[in-house]
PDB file of C-alpha atoms in Angstrom:
ATOM      1  CA  MET A1486     -16.044   6.297  13.684  1.00 93.00           C
ATOM      2  CA  GLU A1487     -19.519   7.497  12.824  1.00 94.00           C
ATOM      3  CA  ALA A1488     -19.104  10.588  15.024  1.00 94.00           C
ATOM      4  CA  ALA A1489     -15.733  11.382  13.455  1.00 92.00           C
ATOM      5  CA  ALA A1490     -17.126  10.988   9.935  1.00 92.00           C
ATOM      6  CA  GLN A1491     -20.049  13.263  10.758  1.00 93.00           C
ATOM      7  CA  LYS A1492     -17.735  15.909  12.181  1.00 95.00           C
ATOM      8  CA  ILE A1493     -14.890  15.886   9.632  1.00 93.00           C
ATOM      9  CA  GLY A1494     -16.264  13.957   6.667  1.00 94.00           C
ATOM     10  CA  PRO A1495     -15.435  10.534   5.271  1.00 94.00           C
ATOM     11  CA  ILE A1496     -12.369   8.813   6.632  1.00 96.00           C
ATOM     12  CA  GLU A1497      -9.540   9.012   4.088  1.00 97.00           C
ATOM     13  CA  VAL A1498      -6.972   7.027   6.077  1.00 98.00           C
ATOM     14  CA  LEU A1499      -7.753   4.213   8.482  1.00 98.00           C
ATOM     15  CA  VAL A1500      -5.074   2.805  10.760  1.00 98.00           C
ATOM     16  CA  ASN A1501      -6.166  -0.424  12.427  1.00 98.00           C
ATOM     17  CA  ASN A1502      -3.989  -1.029  15.462  1.00 96.00           C
ATOM     18  CA  ALA A1503      -5.609  -3.099  18.177  1.00 93.00           C
ATOM     19  CA  ALA A1504      -3.785  -5.852  19.979  1.00 92.00           C
ATOM     20  CA  ASN A1505      -3.534  -7.914  23.102  1.00 92.00           C
ATOM     21  CA  ASP A1506      -0.372  -9.983  23.090  1.00 90.00           C
ATOM     22  CA  ALA A1507      -0.930 -11.718  26.407  1.00 89.00           C
ATOM     23  CA  ARG A1508       1.125 -14.879  26.643  1.00 90.00           C
ATOM     24  CA  HIS A1509      -0.713 -18.182  26.913  1.00 90.00           C
ATOM     25  CA  ARG A1510      -0.180 -21.885  26.526  1.00 90.00           C
ATOM     26  CA  MET A1511      -2.183 -23.846  24.006  1.00 93.00           C
ATOM     27  CA  GLU A1512      -3.162 -26.491  26.563  1.00 94.00           C
ATOM     28  CA  GLU A1513      -4.649 -23.935  28.931  1.00 92.00           C
ATOM     29  CA  TYR A1514      -6.643 -21.885  26.410  1.00 95.00           C
ATOM     30  CA  SER A1515     -10.431 -22.205  26.287  1.00 96.00           C
ATOM     31  CA  VAL A1516     -12.915 -21.472  23.516  1.00 97.00           C
ATOM     32  CA  GLU A1517     -13.869 -18.339  25.423  1.00 97.00           C
ATOM     33  CA  ASP A1518     -10.217 -17.244  25.603  1.00 96.00           C
ATOM     34  CA  TRP A1519      -9.814 -17.836  21.857  1.00 96.00           C
ATOM     35  CA  ASN A1520     -12.956 -15.881  21.007  1.00 97.00           C
ATOM     36  CA  GLY A1521     -11.955 -13.065  23.352  1.00 96.00           C
ATOM     37  CA  ASN A1522      -8.530 -12.858  21.759  1.00 96.00           C
ATOM     38  CA  HIS A1523      -9.968 -12.550  18.269  1.00 96.00           C
ATOM     39  CA  ALA A1524     -12.557 -10.054  19.503  1.00 97.00           C
ATOM     40  CA  VAL A1525      -9.604  -7.737  20.183  1.00 97.00           C
ATOM     41  CA  ASN A1526      -6.932  -8.849  17.714  1.00 96.00           C
ATOM     42  CA  LEU A1527      -8.933  -9.487  14.528  1.00 97.00           C
ATOM     43  CA  ARG A1528     -12.645  -8.678  14.488  1.00 97.00           C
ATOM     44  CA  PRO A1529     -12.267  -4.871  14.836  1.00 97.00           C
ATOM     45  CA  TYR A1530     -10.057  -4.781  11.741  1.00 98.00           C
ATOM     46  CA  PHE A1531     -12.749  -6.161   9.468  1.00 98.00           C
ATOM     47  CA  PHE A1532     -15.593  -4.039  10.796  1.00 98.00           C
ATOM     48  CA  SER A1533     -13.522  -0.843  10.870  1.00 98.00           C
ATOM     49  CA  VAL A1534     -12.623  -1.387   7.216  1.00 98.00           C
ATOM     50  CA  GLN A1535     -16.234  -2.180   6.393  1.00 98.00           C
ATOM     51  CA  PHE A1536     -17.318   1.186   7.822  1.00 97.00           C
ATOM     52  CA  ALA A1537     -14.454   3.302   6.458  1.00 97.00           C
ATOM     53  CA  ALA A1538     -14.593   1.807   2.951  1.00 98.00           C
ATOM     54  CA  ARG A1539     -18.115   3.134   2.399  1.00 97.00           C
ATOM     55  CA  GLY A1540     -16.917   6.713   2.791  1.00 97.00           C
ATOM     56  CA  MET A1541     -13.678   6.089   0.904  1.00 98.00           C
ATOM     57  CA  LYS A1542     -15.688   4.830  -2.056  1.00 98.00           C
ATOM     58  CA  ARG A1543     -17.770   8.026  -2.027  1.00 97.00           C
ATOM     59  CA  ILE A1544     -14.663  10.239  -2.098  1.00 97.00           C
ATOM     60  CA  GLY A1545     -12.827   8.187  -4.707  1.00 98.00           C
ATOM     61  CA  GLY A1546     -10.258   6.319  -2.645  1.00 98.00           C
ATOM     62  CA  GLY A1547      -8.296   6.060   0.550  1.00 98.00           C
ATOM     63  CA  SER A1548      -5.654   4.173   2.460  1.00 98.00           C
ATOM     64  CA  ILE A1549      -6.137   1.431   5.013  1.00 99.00           C
ATOM     65  CA  ILE A1550      -3.188   0.358   7.146  1.00 98.00           C
ATOM     66  CA  ASN A1551      -3.576  -2.772   9.238  1.00 98.00           C
ATOM     67  CA  PHE A1552      -1.078  -3.432  11.989  1.00 98.00           C
ATOM     68  CA  SER A1553       0.027  -7.036  12.199  1.00 97.00           C
ATOM     69  CA  SER A1554       3.167  -8.469  13.790  1.00 96.00           C
ATOM     70  CA  ILE A1555       6.204 -10.433  12.706  1.00 96.00           C
ATOM     71  CA  SER A1556       5.246 -12.957  15.398  1.00 94.00           C
ATOM     72  CA  TYR A1557       3.546 -15.266  12.912  1.00 94.00           C
ATOM     73  CA  MET A1558       6.385 -15.035  10.370  1.00 93.00           C
ATOM     74  CA  ALA A1559       8.919 -15.825  13.067  1.00 90.00           C
ATOM     75  CA  GLY A1560       6.830 -18.711  14.435  1.00 88.00           C
ATOM     76  CA  ALA A1561       6.668 -17.174  17.888  1.00 91.00           C
ATOM     77  CA  ALA A1562       5.702 -19.629  20.612  1.00 92.00           C
ATOM     78  CA  GLY A1563       3.747 -18.918  23.778  1.00 93.00           C
ATOM     79  CA  LEU A1564       0.936 -16.890  22.232  1.00 93.00           C
ATOM     80  CA  PRO A1565      -0.746 -19.010  19.530  1.00 95.00           C
ATOM     81  CA  ALA A1566      -4.035 -17.090  19.367  1.00 96.00           C
ATOM     82  CA  TYR A1567      -2.188 -13.783  18.879  1.00 95.00           C
ATOM     83  CA  VAL A1568       0.064 -15.322  16.210  1.00 96.00           C
ATOM     84  CA  THR A1569      -2.991 -16.716  14.415  1.00 96.00           C
ATOM     85  CA  ALA A1570      -4.779 -13.364  14.484  1.00 97.00           C
ATOM     86  CA  ASN A1571      -1.754 -11.622  13.001  1.00 97.00           C
ATOM     87  CA  ALA A1572      -1.458 -14.146  10.181  1.00 97.00           C
ATOM     88  CA  ALA A1573      -5.159 -13.563   9.506  1.00 98.00           C
ATOM     89  CA  ILE A1574      -4.634  -9.798   9.408  1.00 98.00           C
ATOM     90  CA  THR A1575      -2.180 -10.256   6.558  1.00 97.00           C
ATOM     91  CA  GLY A1576      -4.648 -12.485   4.705  1.00 98.00           C
ATOM     92  CA  LEU A1577      -7.433  -9.974   5.298  1.00 98.00           C
ATOM     93  CA  THR A1578      -5.179  -7.184   4.041  1.00 98.00           C
ATOM     94  CA  ARG A1579      -4.410  -8.989   0.800  1.00 98.00           C
ATOM     95  CA  GLY A1580      -7.999 -10.052   0.160  1.00 98.00           C
ATOM     96  CA  LEU A1581      -9.363  -6.579   0.808  1.00 98.00           C
ATOM     97  CA  ALA A1582      -6.662  -5.000  -1.371  1.00 98.00           C
ATOM     98  CA  ARG A1583      -8.044  -7.009  -4.291  1.00 98.00           C
ATOM     99  CA  GLU A1584     -11.656  -6.279  -3.369  1.00 98.00           C
ATOM    100  CA  LEU A1585     -11.270  -2.558  -2.709  1.00 98.00           C
ATOM    101  CA  GLY A1586      -8.629  -1.760  -5.333  1.00 98.00           C
ATOM    102  CA  PRO A1587     -11.140  -0.931  -8.077  1.00 98.00           C
ATOM    103  CA  ALA A1588     -12.463   1.819  -5.780  1.00 98.00           C
ATOM    104  CA  ARG A1589      -8.886   3.201  -5.455  1.00 98.00           C
ATOM    105  CA  ILE A1590      -8.670   2.101  -1.838  1.00 98.00           C
ATOM    106  CA  ARG A1591      -5.240   0.818  -0.911  1.00 98.00           C
ATOM    107  CA  VAL A1592      -4.970  -1.788   1.844  1.00 98.00           C
ATOM    108  CA  ASN A1593      -1.560  -2.556   3.313  1.00 98.00           C
ATOM    109  CA  ALA A1594      -0.134  -3.895   6.543  1.00 98.00           C
ATOM    110  CA  ILE A1595       2.741  -3.071   8.824  1.00 98.00           C
ATOM    111  CA  ALA A1596       4.311  -5.866  10.841  1.00 97.00           C
ATOM    112  CA  PRO A1597       6.428  -4.451  13.636  1.00 97.00           C
ATOM    113  CA  GLY A1598       9.067  -6.470  15.378  1.00 96.00           C
ATOM    114  CA  TRP A1599       9.573  -6.252  19.114  1.00 95.00           C
ATOM    115  CA  VAL A1600       8.752  -2.615  19.824  1.00 96.00           C
ATOM    116  CA  LEU A1601       9.738  -1.633  23.333  1.00 96.00           C
ATOM    117  CA  THR A1602       6.525  -0.039  24.508  1.00 94.00           C
ATOM    118  CA  LYS A1603       5.887   0.522  28.209  1.00 94.00           C
ATOM    119  CA  ARG A1604       3.914  -2.738  28.288  1.00 92.00           C
ATOM    120  CA  GLN A1605       6.767  -4.703  26.719  1.00 93.00           C
ATOM    121  CA  LEU A1606       9.290  -3.146  29.072  1.00 94.00           C
ATOM    122  CA  ASN A1607       7.115  -3.882  32.109  1.00 94.00           C
ATOM    123  CA  CYS A1608       6.083  -7.422  31.160  1.00 93.00           C
ATOM    124  CA  TRP A1609       8.776  -9.145  29.126  1.00 90.00           C
ATOM    125  CA  ALA A1610      11.939  -7.088  28.569  1.00 94.00           C
ATOM    126  CA  THR A1611      14.529  -8.847  30.692  1.00 95.00           C
ATOM    127  CA  PRO A1612      18.217  -8.164  30.028  1.00 96.00           C
ATOM    128  CA  GLU A1613      18.542 -11.674  28.579  1.00 97.00           C
ATOM    129  CA  ARG A1614      15.594 -11.256  26.203  1.00 95.00           C
ATOM    130  CA  LEU A1615      16.755  -7.821  25.096  1.00 96.00           C
ATOM    131  CA  LYS A1616      20.211  -9.208  24.302  1.00 97.00           C
ATOM    132  CA  ALA A1617      18.740 -12.171  22.416  1.00 95.00           C
ATOM    133  CA  GLN A1618      16.501  -9.846  20.380  1.00 94.00           C
ATOM    134  CA  LEU A1619      19.408  -7.695  19.246  1.00 96.00           C
ATOM    135  CA  GLU A1620      21.252 -10.834  18.168  1.00 95.00           C
ATOM    136  CA  LYS A1621      18.326 -11.611  15.804  1.00 94.00           C
ATOM    137  CA  GLN A1622      18.239  -8.117  14.301  1.00 96.00           C
ATOM    138  CA  CYS A1623      20.466  -6.890  11.472  1.00 96.00           C
ATOM    139  CA  LEU A1624      20.178  -3.360  12.861  1.00 97.00           C
ATOM    140  CA  LYS A1625      21.472  -3.486  16.417  1.00 97.00           C
ATOM    141  CA  THR A1626      19.123  -0.953  17.965  1.00 97.00           C
ATOM    142  CA  HIS A1627      15.950  -1.799  19.840  1.00 97.00           C
ATOM    143  CA  LEU A1628      12.731  -0.690  18.171  1.00 97.00           C
ATOM    144  CA  ALA A1629      10.855   2.185  19.772  1.00 97.00           C
ATOM    145  CA  PRO A1630       7.287   3.262  18.963  1.00 96.00           C
ATOM    146  CA  LYS A1631       8.618   6.240  16.971  1.00 97.00           C
ATOM    147  CA  ASP A1632      10.393   3.821  14.601  1.00 98.00           C
ATOM    148  CA  ILE A1633       7.040   2.644  13.248  1.00 98.00           C
ATOM    149  CA  VAL A1634       5.643   6.089  12.476  1.00 98.00           C
ATOM    150  CA  GLY A1635       7.502   6.693   9.194  1.00 97.00           C
ATOM    151  CA  GLY A1636       6.238   3.512   7.564  1.00 98.00           C
ATOM    152  CA  CYS A1637       2.699   4.325   8.607  1.00 98.00           C
ATOM    153  CA  LEU A1638       2.920   7.888   7.280  1.00 98.00           C
ATOM    154  CA  PHE A1639       4.352   6.598   4.004  1.00 98.00           C
ATOM    155  CA  LEU A1640       1.463   4.167   3.507  1.00 98.00           C
ATOM    156  CA  ALA A1641      -1.032   6.891   4.413  1.00 98.00           C
ATOM    157  CA  SER A1642       0.455   9.346   1.908  1.00 98.00           C
ATOM    158  CA  SER A1643       0.173   9.687  -1.850  1.00 97.00           C
ATOM    159  CA  ALA A1644       3.836   8.621  -2.076  1.00 98.00           C
ATOM    160  CA  SER A1645       2.507   5.054  -1.840  1.00 98.00           C
ATOM    161  CA  LYS A1646      -0.351   5.546  -4.296  1.00 98.00           C
ATOM    162  CA  MET A1647       0.517   2.382  -6.262  1.00 98.00           C
ATOM    163  CA  ILE A1648       1.201   0.134  -3.284  1.00 98.00           C
ATOM    164  CA  THR A1649      -1.530  -2.196  -2.087  1.00 98.00           C
ATOM    165  CA  GLY A1650      -1.785  -5.687  -0.661  1.00 98.00           C
ATOM    166  CA  GLN A1651       1.682  -5.406   0.831  1.00 98.00           C
ATOM    167  CA  LEU A1652       3.167  -6.096   4.217  1.00 97.00           C
ATOM    168  CA  ILE A1653       6.047  -3.970   5.436  1.00 97.00           C
ATOM    169  CA  ALA A1654       8.027  -5.539   8.262  1.00 97.00           C
ATOM    170  CA  ILE A1655       9.585  -2.892  10.477  1.00 98.00           C
ATOM    171  CA  ASP A1656      11.704  -5.148  12.632  1.00 97.00           C
ATOM    172  CA  GLY A1657      15.376  -4.248  12.327  1.00 96.00           C
ATOM    173  CA  GLY A1658      15.850  -7.060   9.817  1.00 95.00           C
ATOM    174  CA  VAL A1659      14.653 -10.067  11.809  1.00 94.00           C
ATOM    175  CA  VAL A1660      12.321 -11.844   9.387  1.00 91.00           C
ATOM    176  CA  ALA A1661      14.305 -10.998   6.270  1.00 81.00           C
ATOM    177  CA  THR A1662      17.364 -12.811   7.552  1.00 75.00           C
ATOM    178  CA  GLY A1663      15.929 -15.442   9.892  1.00 64.00           C
TER     179      GLY A1663
END
């Protein structure tokens, strides 16, 4: 981030999107596993914002977009550390929106649903799970990575200049309808 800021100037838009959604059982998870999970899924968000906010304050504002997941809203089982980190990302987003708002820095989050990335397709996308997912969604089309781009661009743009502390679920209507 320092090299980028030196080359192109202060960061105006920060998109925090780091995640490891490896499945795990609560009983089998160690302190080291927990710490490692949060070292990927949570810690970089805070320190990336800490760095970027300094430059955003100097230029009079900016936009921070933190990627979360609907997993914690849906009460997803089988990955409790990941679910916890994503709930924390939403809390961090809302707290930092309040803290950074006076500097005209907007902080929002995007919570994707089950986006069929290569990893998801390779690890967990069985025909049965894909069918069950569509049954949960109001919009009966599987999410692709490109479906998340528009929401991110909106939050990065001046079209969202009065939006902060918000979470946008891009999930085909899963969490809105249960």
